[in-house]
């Protein structure tokens, strides 16, 4: 459940998180800047070099502001589970493979190729895409298609603020994303588990929706590699696999792009992939989920759109049984 109550209006952090270590380390920006939306300068305007504002090494602390986007029906998943139980098939299909092997990935420098239907295209550094002076924290639940979930304090910027910099044209009806692929750094891509690179896509209105986040950190720190450094999507009303990690290409396209899981098993995974307790996966129910980090028997009922009801209007014209 998403409660849009500004934190400043009296909700204490202890109401939502028992993570004392985390709270000790967090830095909260001045109240005045917390909700200002002034950072969306046009893509052409010269950006101040932000190297010193933008730590890029794993473990580096980030400056960010609180926002009203926060799950309140559940505790934060412990840090060790968030960074130790992952899906990142480029490093292997086991849940502990990413934590073990993702360190080999070079994330700095990192460039992103942007092409397709936009006025501005080319190759950009992460710092050109994300305003590290405008980072915000959002506590979102990530619900995996495998019927488990975690509550994670993400840090990032709205994806819309990233995409607007390129001034997509009216031909851009979808946006497609690809993950960096490097055989020597990613032991998993030596195996044809998926057709690499990992690909995902969103309809433009989904991408521009204020809930959609480009994350660069979690728990106050730069994203660990296993969670998708240096930047990954978080689309909180969709199954976890839509939240593509370690993005190295963004394409503005006219037609629905191919996506990795749909390509590998179209009967099981569709393009939309909205969390939907009423539509079972062909091999298991989606009506409830295991809560990671709270023991083997902790479960909760899965909510439509993972509880983010406000996105329902995006799909008023779609049959969500067919468009799964
Ligand atoms: N490039 C890439 N992105 C990916 C994946 C992957 O295998 N490769 N797995 C997805 C799946 S299935 C899930 S549930 C989430 C897991 O994110 P987390 O490990 O940060 O919790 O990442 C998604 N993004
Ligand atoms: Mo997943």
CSV table of C-alpha atoms and ligand atoms in Angstrom, one decimal:
chain,number,residue,atom,x,y,z
A,1,UNK,CA,0.0,0.0,0.0
A,2,UNK,CA,1.3,3.4,-0.9
A,3,UNK,CA,0.7,6.2,1.4
A,4,UNK,CA,1.3,9.7,0.0
A,5,UNK,CA,2.0,11.3,3.3
A,6,UNK,CA,5.1,13.4,3.4
A,7,UNK,CA,7.5,12.1,6.0
A,8,UNK,CA,7.9,15.6,7.2
A,9,UNK,CA,4.3,15.6,8.4
A,10,UNK,CA,5.0,13.5,11.4
A,11,UNK,CA,5.7,9.9,10.4
A,12,UNK,CA,8.9,9.0,12.1
A,13,UNK,CA,11.3,6.7,10.4
A,14,UNK,CA,11.0,4.2,13.2
A,15,UNK,CA,7.4,3.6,12.1
A,16,UNK,CA,8.7,2.0,9.0
A,17,UNK,CA,12.2,0.8,9.5
A,18,UNK,CA,14.0,-1.0,12.2
A,19,UNK,CA,17.3,-0.7,10.4
A,20,UNK,CA,19.2,1.4,12.9
A,21,UNK,CA,22.6,1.1,11.2
A,22,UNK,CA,21.0,2.3,8.1
A,23,UNK,CA,19.4,5.3,9.8
A,24,UNK,CA,22.6,6.3,11.4
A,25,UNK,CA,24.2,6.6,8.0
A,26,UNK,CA,21.5,8.3,6.1
A,27,UNK,CA,21.8,11.9,5.1
A,28,UNK,CA,18.7,13.9,4.8
A,29,UNK,CA,18.8,17.0,2.7
A,30,UNK,CA,17.4,20.4,3.8
A,31,UNK,CA,13.6,20.4,3.9
A,32,UNK,CA,13.4,23.2,1.4
A,33,UNK,CA,14.8,21.1,-1.4
A,34,UNK,CA,13.0,17.9,-0.7
A,35,UNK,CA,10.1,18.2,-3.0
A,36,UNK,CA,11.3,20.8,-5.5
A,37,UNK,CA,11.2,19.6,-9.0
A,38,UNK,CA,13.6,22.1,-10.5
A,39,UNK,CA,16.3,19.8,-11.6
A,40,UNK,CA,14.8,18.9,-14.9
A,41,UNK,CA,16.9,21.2,-17.0
A,42,UNK,CA,16.9,20.5,-20.7
A,43,UNK,CA,19.4,17.9,-22.0
A,44,UNK,CA,21.4,20.6,-23.7
A,45,UNK,CA,22.2,22.7,-20.8
A,46,UNK,CA,25.7,22.2,-19.5
A,47,UNK,CA,25.8,20.3,-16.3
A,48,UNK,CA,28.2,21.1,-13.6
A,49,UNK,CA,30.8,18.5,-13.3
A,50,UNK,CA,29.3,16.3,-10.6
A,51,UNK,CA,32.1,13.9,-10.0
A,52,UNK,CA,32.5,14.8,-6.4
A,53,UNK,CA,28.7,14.7,-5.8
A,54,UNK,CA,28.4,11.3,-7.4
A,55,UNK,CA,30.3,8.5,-5.6
A,56,UNK,CA,30.4,5.6,-7.9
A,57,UNK,CA,32.4,3.0,-5.9
A,58,UNK,CA,30.5,0.2,-4.2
A,59,UNK,CA,29.8,1.3,-0.6
A,60,UNK,CA,30.0,5.0,-1.4
A,61,UNK,CA,27.4,7.0,0.4
A,62,UNK,CA,24.8,9.0,-1.5
A,63,UNK,CA,23.0,12.2,-0.7
A,64,UNK,CA,19.3,12.0,-1.2
A,65,UNK,CA,16.0,13.4,0.0
A,66,UNK,CA,13.0,11.7,1.5
A,67,UNK,CA,9.9,11.3,-0.6
A,68,UNK,CA,6.4,10.3,0.1
A,69,UNK,CA,6.7,7.1,-1.9
A,70,UNK,CA,7.0,4.4,0.7
A,71,UNK,CA,5.5,1.1,1.4
A,72,UNK,CA,4.1,1.0,4.9
A,73,UNK,CA,2.7,-2.5,5.1
A,74,UNK,CA,5.9,-4.4,5.9
A,75,UNK,CA,9.4,-4.0,7.3
A,76,UNK,CA,12.4,-3.3,5.3
A,77,UNK,CA,14.1,-6.5,4.0
A,78,UNK,CA,17.5,-6.8,5.8
A,79,UNK,CA,20.4,-5.4,3.8
A,80,UNK,CA,22.1,-8.8,3.6
A,81,UNK,CA,19.1,-10.4,1.9
A,82,UNK,CA,18.7,-7.5,-0.5
A,83,UNK,CA,22.3,-7.8,-1.6
A,84,UNK,CA,22.7,-11.6,-1.1
A,85,UNK,CA,19.6,-13.1,-2.7
A,86,UNK,CA,19.5,-11.8,-6.3
A,87,UNK,CA,18.4,-12.6,-9.8
A,88,UNK,CA,21.1,-11.4,-12.3
A,89,UNK,CA,21.5,-14.2,-14.7
A,90,UNK,CA,24.5,-12.6,-16.4
A,91,UNK,CA,26.3,-13.9,-13.3
A,92,UNK,CA,24.6,-17.3,-13.0
A,93,UNK,CA,21.2,-18.6,-12.2
A,94,UNK,CA,21.7,-19.2,-8.5
A,95,UNK,CA,20.4,-16.7,-6.0
A,96,UNK,CA,23.9,-16.3,-4.5
A,97,UNK,CA,25.8,-16.2,-7.8
A,98,UNK,CA,25.4,-12.4,-8.3
A,99,UNK,CA,26.8,-11.5,-4.8
A,100,UNK,CA,29.7,-13.9,-5.5
A,101,UNK,CA,30.6,-12.9,-9.0
A,102,UNK,CA,29.2,-9.5,-9.9
A,103,UNK,CA,32.3,-7.7,-8.5
A,104,UNK,CA,34.0,-8.6,-11.7
A,105,UNK,CA,31.9,-6.1,-13.6
A,106,UNK,CA,33.5,-2.7,-14.4
A,107,UNK,CA,31.0,0.0,-13.6
A,108,UNK,CA,33.2,3.1,-13.8
A,109,UNK,CA,33.5,4.5,-16.4
A,110,UNK,CA,30.1,3.5,-17.8
A,111,UNK,CA,28.5,4.7,-21.0
A,112,UNK,CA,25.0,4.4,-22.2
A,113,UNK,CA,24.0,4.4,-25.9
A,114,UNK,CA,20.8,6.3,-26.5
A,115,UNK,CA,19.2,6.0,-30.0
A,116,UNK,CA,15.9,5.9,-31.8
A,117,UNK,CA,13.1,8.4,-32.0
A,118,UNK,CA,14.5,11.3,-30.0
A,119,UNK,CA,16.0,14.7,-30.8
A,120,UNK,CA,19.1,14.0,-28.9
A,121,UNK,CA,20.9,10.7,-29.2
A,122,UNK,CA,24.5,9.5,-28.7
A,123,UNK,CA,26.7,8.0,-26.0
A,124,UNK,CA,26.4,9.4,-22.5
A,125,UNK,CA,28.0,8.8,-19.1
A,126,UNK,CA,25.8,7.9,-16.2
A,127,UNK,CA,26.4,11.4,-14.8
A,128,UNK,CA,24.8,12.9,-17.9
A,129,UNK,CA,21.7,10.8,-17.5
A,130,UNK,CA,21.1,11.0,-13.7
A,131,UNK,CA,21.2,14.2,-11.7
A,132,UNK,CA,23.0,13.1,-8.6
A,133,UNK,CA,22.0,16.3,-6.8
A,134,UNK,CA,18.3,15.3,-7.1
A,135,UNK,CA,18.4,11.8,-5.7
A,136,UNK,CA,15.4,10.6,-3.7
A,137,UNK,CA,14.7,7.6,-1.6
A,138,UNK,CA,11.7,5.5,-2.4
A,139,UNK,CA,10.7,2.4,-0.3
A,140,UNK,CA,9.2,0.1,-2.9
A,141,UNK,CA,8.3,-3.6,-2.7
A,142,UNK,CA,9.9,-5.7,-5.4
A,143,UNK,CA,7.7,-8.7,-6.2
A,144,UNK,CA,9.4,-11.4,-8.2
A,145,UNK,CA,7.5,-13.6,-10.7
A,146,UNK,CA,8.8,-16.5,-8.6
A,147,UNK,CA,6.3,-15.5,-5.8
A,148,UNK,CA,8.6,-13.8,-3.3
A,149,UNK,CA,9.1,-10.2,-2.4
A,150,UNK,CA,11.4,-7.7,-0.6
A,151,UNK,CA,10.9,-4.2,0.6
A,152,UNK,CA,13.9,-2.1,-0.5
A,153,UNK,CA,14.9,1.5,0.2
A,154,UNK,CA,15.9,2.5,-3.3
A,155,UNK,CA,17.7,5.7,-4.2
A,156,UNK,CA,17.3,7.2,-7.7
A,157,UNK,CA,15.5,9.7,-9.9
A,158,UNK,CA,12.2,9.4,-11.8
A,159,UNK,CA,12.9,7.6,-15.1
A,160,UNK,CA,10.9,10.5,-16.7
A,161,UNK,CA,13.7,12.9,-15.7
A,162,UNK,CA,16.2,10.8,-17.5
A,163,UNK,CA,14.2,10.3,-20.7
A,164,UNK,CA,13.1,13.9,-21.0
A,165,UNK,CA,16.7,14.9,-21.5
A,166,UNK,CA,16.6,13.2,-24.9
A,167,UNK,CA,13.4,14.9,-26.0
A,168,UNK,CA,11.7,11.8,-27.5
A,169,UNK,CA,9.6,12.5,-30.5
A,170,UNK,CA,5.9,11.5,-31.0
A,171,UNK,CA,7.1,8.4,-32.9
A,172,UNK,CA,8.5,7.1,-29.6
A,173,UNK,CA,5.7,4.9,-28.3
A,174,UNK,CA,7.9,2.5,-26.4
A,175,UNK,CA,11.3,2.6,-24.8
A,176,UNK,CA,13.6,-0.4,-24.9
A,177,UNK,CA,16.5,-1.1,-22.6
A,178,UNK,CA,19.5,-3.4,-22.7
A,179,UNK,CA,21.9,-4.6,-20.1
A,180,UNK,CA,25.7,-4.4,-20.6
A,181,UNK,CA,27.1,-7.7,-21.7
A,182,UNK,CA,30.7,-8.8,-21.4
A,183,UNK,CA,31.7,-12.4,-21.6
A,184,UNK,CA,34.9,-12.0,-19.6
A,185,UNK,CA,33.3,-10.1,-16.7
A,186,UNK,CA,30.0,-12.0,-16.7
A,187,UNK,CA,30.4,-15.8,-16.3
A,188,UNK,CA,26.6,-16.4,-16.9
A,189,UNK,CA,26.5,-15.0,-20.4
A,190,UNK,CA,28.7,-17.9,-21.6
A,191,UNK,CA,25.6,-20.0,-21.3
A,192,UNK,CA,22.5,-19.6,-23.5
A,193,UNK,CA,20.1,-19.3,-20.6
A,194,UNK,CA,18.7,-16.2,-22.3
A,195,UNK,CA,19.4,-14.6,-25.7
A,196,UNK,CA,21.9,-11.9,-24.5
A,197,UNK,CA,21.9,-9.0,-24.0
A,198,UNK,CA,19.1,-9.0,-21.4
A,199,UNK,CA,16.3,-6.8,-22.8
A,200,UNK,CA,13.3,-5.1,-21.4
A,201,UNK,CA,10.8,-2.4,-22.5
A,202,UNK,CA,8.0,-0.2,-21.4
A,203,UNK,CA,5.2,1.6,-23.1
A,204,UNK,CA,6.1,5.3,-23.1
A,205,UNK,CA,3.3,6.2,-20.6
A,206,UNK,CA,4.5,3.5,-18.2
A,207,UNK,CA,8.1,4.8,-18.5
A,208,UNK,CA,7.0,8.4,-17.8
A,209,UNK,CA,4.8,7.4,-14.9
A,210,UNK,CA,5.9,9.1,-11.7
A,211,UNK,CA,6.3,5.8,-9.9
A,212,UNK,CA,8.9,4.5,-12.3
A,213,UNK,CA,12.4,4.9,-10.9
A,214,UNK,CA,15.9,4.9,-12.3
A,215,UNK,CA,17.8,3.6,-9.3
A,216,UNK,CA,21.5,4.2,-8.6
A,217,UNK,CA,21.5,3.2,-4.9
A,218,UNK,CA,19.9,1.4,-2.1
A,219,UNK,CA,20.2,1.6,1.7
A,220,UNK,CA,21.9,5.0,1.4
A,221,UNK,CA,24.7,3.6,-0.8
A,222,UNK,CA,25.8,3.3,-4.4
A,223,UNK,CA,24.1,0.2,-5.9
A,224,UNK,CA,26.0,-3.0,-5.3
A,225,UNK,CA,26.9,-4.6,-8.6
A,226,UNK,CA,24.7,-7.6,-7.9
A,227,UNK,CA,21.7,-5.2,-7.7
A,228,UNK,CA,22.4,-3.6,-11.1
A,229,UNK,CA,25.1,-1.0,-10.8
A,230,UNK,CA,25.5,1.7,-11.9
A,231,UNK,CA,21.8,2.1,-12.8
A,232,UNK,CA,18.8,-0.1,-13.1
A,233,UNK,CA,15.0,0.3,-13.4
A,234,UNK,CA,12.5,-0.2,-10.6
A,235,UNK,CA,9.0,-0.5,-11.9
A,236,UNK,CA,7.1,-1.3,-8.7
A,237,UNK,CA,3.8,-2.5,-10.1
A,238,UNK,CA,5.4,-5.1,-12.4
A,239,UNK,CA,7.2,-8.3,-11.7
A,240,UNK,CA,10.8,-7.9,-10.8
A,241,UNK,CA,12.1,-9.0,-14.1
A,242,UNK,CA,10.9,-5.8,-15.8
A,243,UNK,CA,13.4,-3.9,-13.6
A,244,UNK,CA,16.4,-4.3,-15.8
A,245,UNK,CA,19.8,-4.0,-14.3
A,246,UNK,CA,23.1,-2.4,-15.4
A,247,UNK,CA,21.6,-0.5,-18.3
A,248,UNK,CA,23.9,0.2,-21.2
A,249,UNK,CA,21.4,1.1,-24.0
A,250,UNK,CA,18.2,3.0,-24.2
A,251,UNK,CA,16.2,3.0,-27.5
A,252,UNK,CA,13.1,5.1,-28.3
A,253,UNK,CA,11.0,2.9,-30.6
A,254,UNK,CA,7.6,2.9,-32.4
A,255,UNK,CA,6.7,-0.8,-31.9
A,256,UNK,CA,6.6,-3.0,-28.9
A,257,UNK,CA,10.2,-4.2,-28.4
A,258,UNK,CA,11.2,-7.8,-27.8
A,259,UNK,CA,11.9,-8.5,-24.1
A,260,UNK,CA,14.1,-11.3,-22.8
A,261,UNK,CA,11.6,-13.3,-20.7
A,262,UNK,CA,8.8,-13.1,-23.3
A,263,UNK,CA,11.2,-14.2,-26.0
A,264,UNK,CA,12.4,-17.2,-23.9
A,265,UNK,CA,8.9,-18.4,-22.8
A,266,UNK,CA,6.1,-16.4,-24.3
A,267,UNK,CA,3.4,-18.5,-22.7
A,268,UNK,CA,4.7,-17.8,-19.3
A,269,UNK,CA,5.9,-14.1,-19.5
A,270,UNK,CA,4.2,-11.3,-21.5
A,271,UNK,CA,5.3,-7.8,-22.3
A,272,UNK,CA,3.1,-6.1,-19.6
A,273,UNK,CA,4.0,-8.4,-16.7
A,274,UNK,CA,1.9,-6.5,-14.2
A,275,UNK,CA,1.7,-8.1,-10.8
A,276,UNK,CA,-1.7,-9.8,-10.9
A,277,UNK,CA,-2.8,-12.3,-8.2
A,278,UNK,CA,-5.7,-13.3,-10.4
A,279,UNK,CA,-3.7,-14.6,-13.2
A,280,UNK,CA,-1.6,-17.6,-12.3
A,281,UNK,CA,1.7,-18.3,-13.9
A,282,UNK,CA,1.1,-21.5,-15.9
A,283,UNK,CA,3.2,-23.5,-13.3
A,284,UNK,CA,2.3,-21.8,-10.0
A,285,UNK,CA,-0.2,-19.5,-8.3
A,286,UNK,CA,0.5,-15.8,-8.1
A,287,UNK,CA,-2.0,-15.2,-5.3
A,288,UNK,CA,0.6,-15.0,-2.4
A,289,UNK,CA,4.3,-14.4,-2.0
A,290,UNK,CA,7.1,-15.4,0.4
A,291,UNK,CA,8.6,-12.6,2.4
A,292,UNK,CA,12.3,-12.8,1.9
A,293,UNK,CA,14.3,-12.3,5.1
A,294,UNK,CA,11.6,-13.3,7.6
A,295,UNK,CA,12.0,-17.0,7.7
A,296,UNK,CA,10.7,-19.8,5.4
A,297,UNK,CA,7.0,-19.5,6.4
A,298,UNK,CA,6.5,-15.8,6.2
A,299,UNK,CA,4.0,-15.0,3.4
A,300,UNK,CA,1.6,-12.3,2.4
A,301,UNK,CA,-1.2,-12.1,-0.1
A,302,UNK,CA,-0.2,-10.6,-3.4
A,303,UNK,CA,-2.0,-7.3,-4.2
A,304,UNK,CA,-3.1,-6.3,-7.7
A,305,UNK,CA,-0.3,-4.1,-9.2
A,306,UNK,CA,1.7,-4.9,-6.1
A,307,UNK,CA,-0.5,-2.4,-4.3
A,308,UNK,CA,0.1,0.5,-6.6
A,309,UNK,CA,-3.5,1.0,-7.6
A,310,UNK,CA,-2.9,4.4,-9.1
A,311,UNK,CA,-1.5,2.7,-12.3
A,312,UNK,CA,-4.8,1.0,-13.1
A,313,UNK,CA,-5.9,3.8,-15.4
A,314,UNK,CA,-2.9,3.0,-17.7
A,315,UNK,CA,-4.6,-0.3,-18.5
A,316,UNK,CA,-8.3,0.6,-18.7
A,317,UNK,CA,-8.3,-0.4,-22.4
A,318,UNK,CA,-6.5,-3.7,-22.0
A,319,UNK,CA,-7.7,-7.1,-21.0
A,320,UNK,CA,-5.1,-8.0,-18.4
A,321,UNK,CA,-5.8,-11.7,-18.7
A,322,UNK,CA,-4.6,-11.6,-22.3
A,323,UNK,CA,-2.0,-8.9,-21.8
A,324,UNK,CA,-0.1,-10.5,-19.0
B,1,LIG,N1,20.1,-7.6,-16.5
B,1,LIG,C1,19.3,-8.3,-15.7
B,1,LIG,N2,18.4,-7.6,-15.0
B,1,LIG,C2,17.5,-8.2,-14.2
B,1,LIG,C3,17.6,-9.6,-14.0
B,1,LIG,C4,18.6,-10.4,-14.8
B,1,LIG,O1,18.7,-11.6,-14.7
B,1,LIG,N3,19.4,-9.6,-15.6
B,1,LIG,N4,16.7,-10.3,-13.2
B,1,LIG,C5,15.4,-9.6,-12.9
B,1,LIG,C6,14.6,-10.3,-11.9
B,1,LIG,S1,13.9,-11.7,-12.3
B,1,LIG,C7,14.4,-9.7,-10.7
B,1,LIG,S2,13.3,-10.4,-9.6
B,1,LIG,C8,15.1,-8.5,-10.3
B,1,LIG,C9,15.9,-8.7,-9.0
B,1,LIG,O2,16.5,-7.5,-8.5
B,1,LIG,P1,17.4,-7.6,-7.2
B,1,LIG,O3,18.3,-8.7,-7.3
B,1,LIG,O4,18.0,-6.2,-7.1
B,1,LIG,O5,16.4,-7.8,-6.0
B,1,LIG,O6,16.1,-8.0,-11.2
B,1,LIG,C10,15.6,-8.1,-12.6
B,1,LIG,N5,16.6,-7.5,-13.5
B,2,LIG,MO1,12.2,-12.1,-10.8
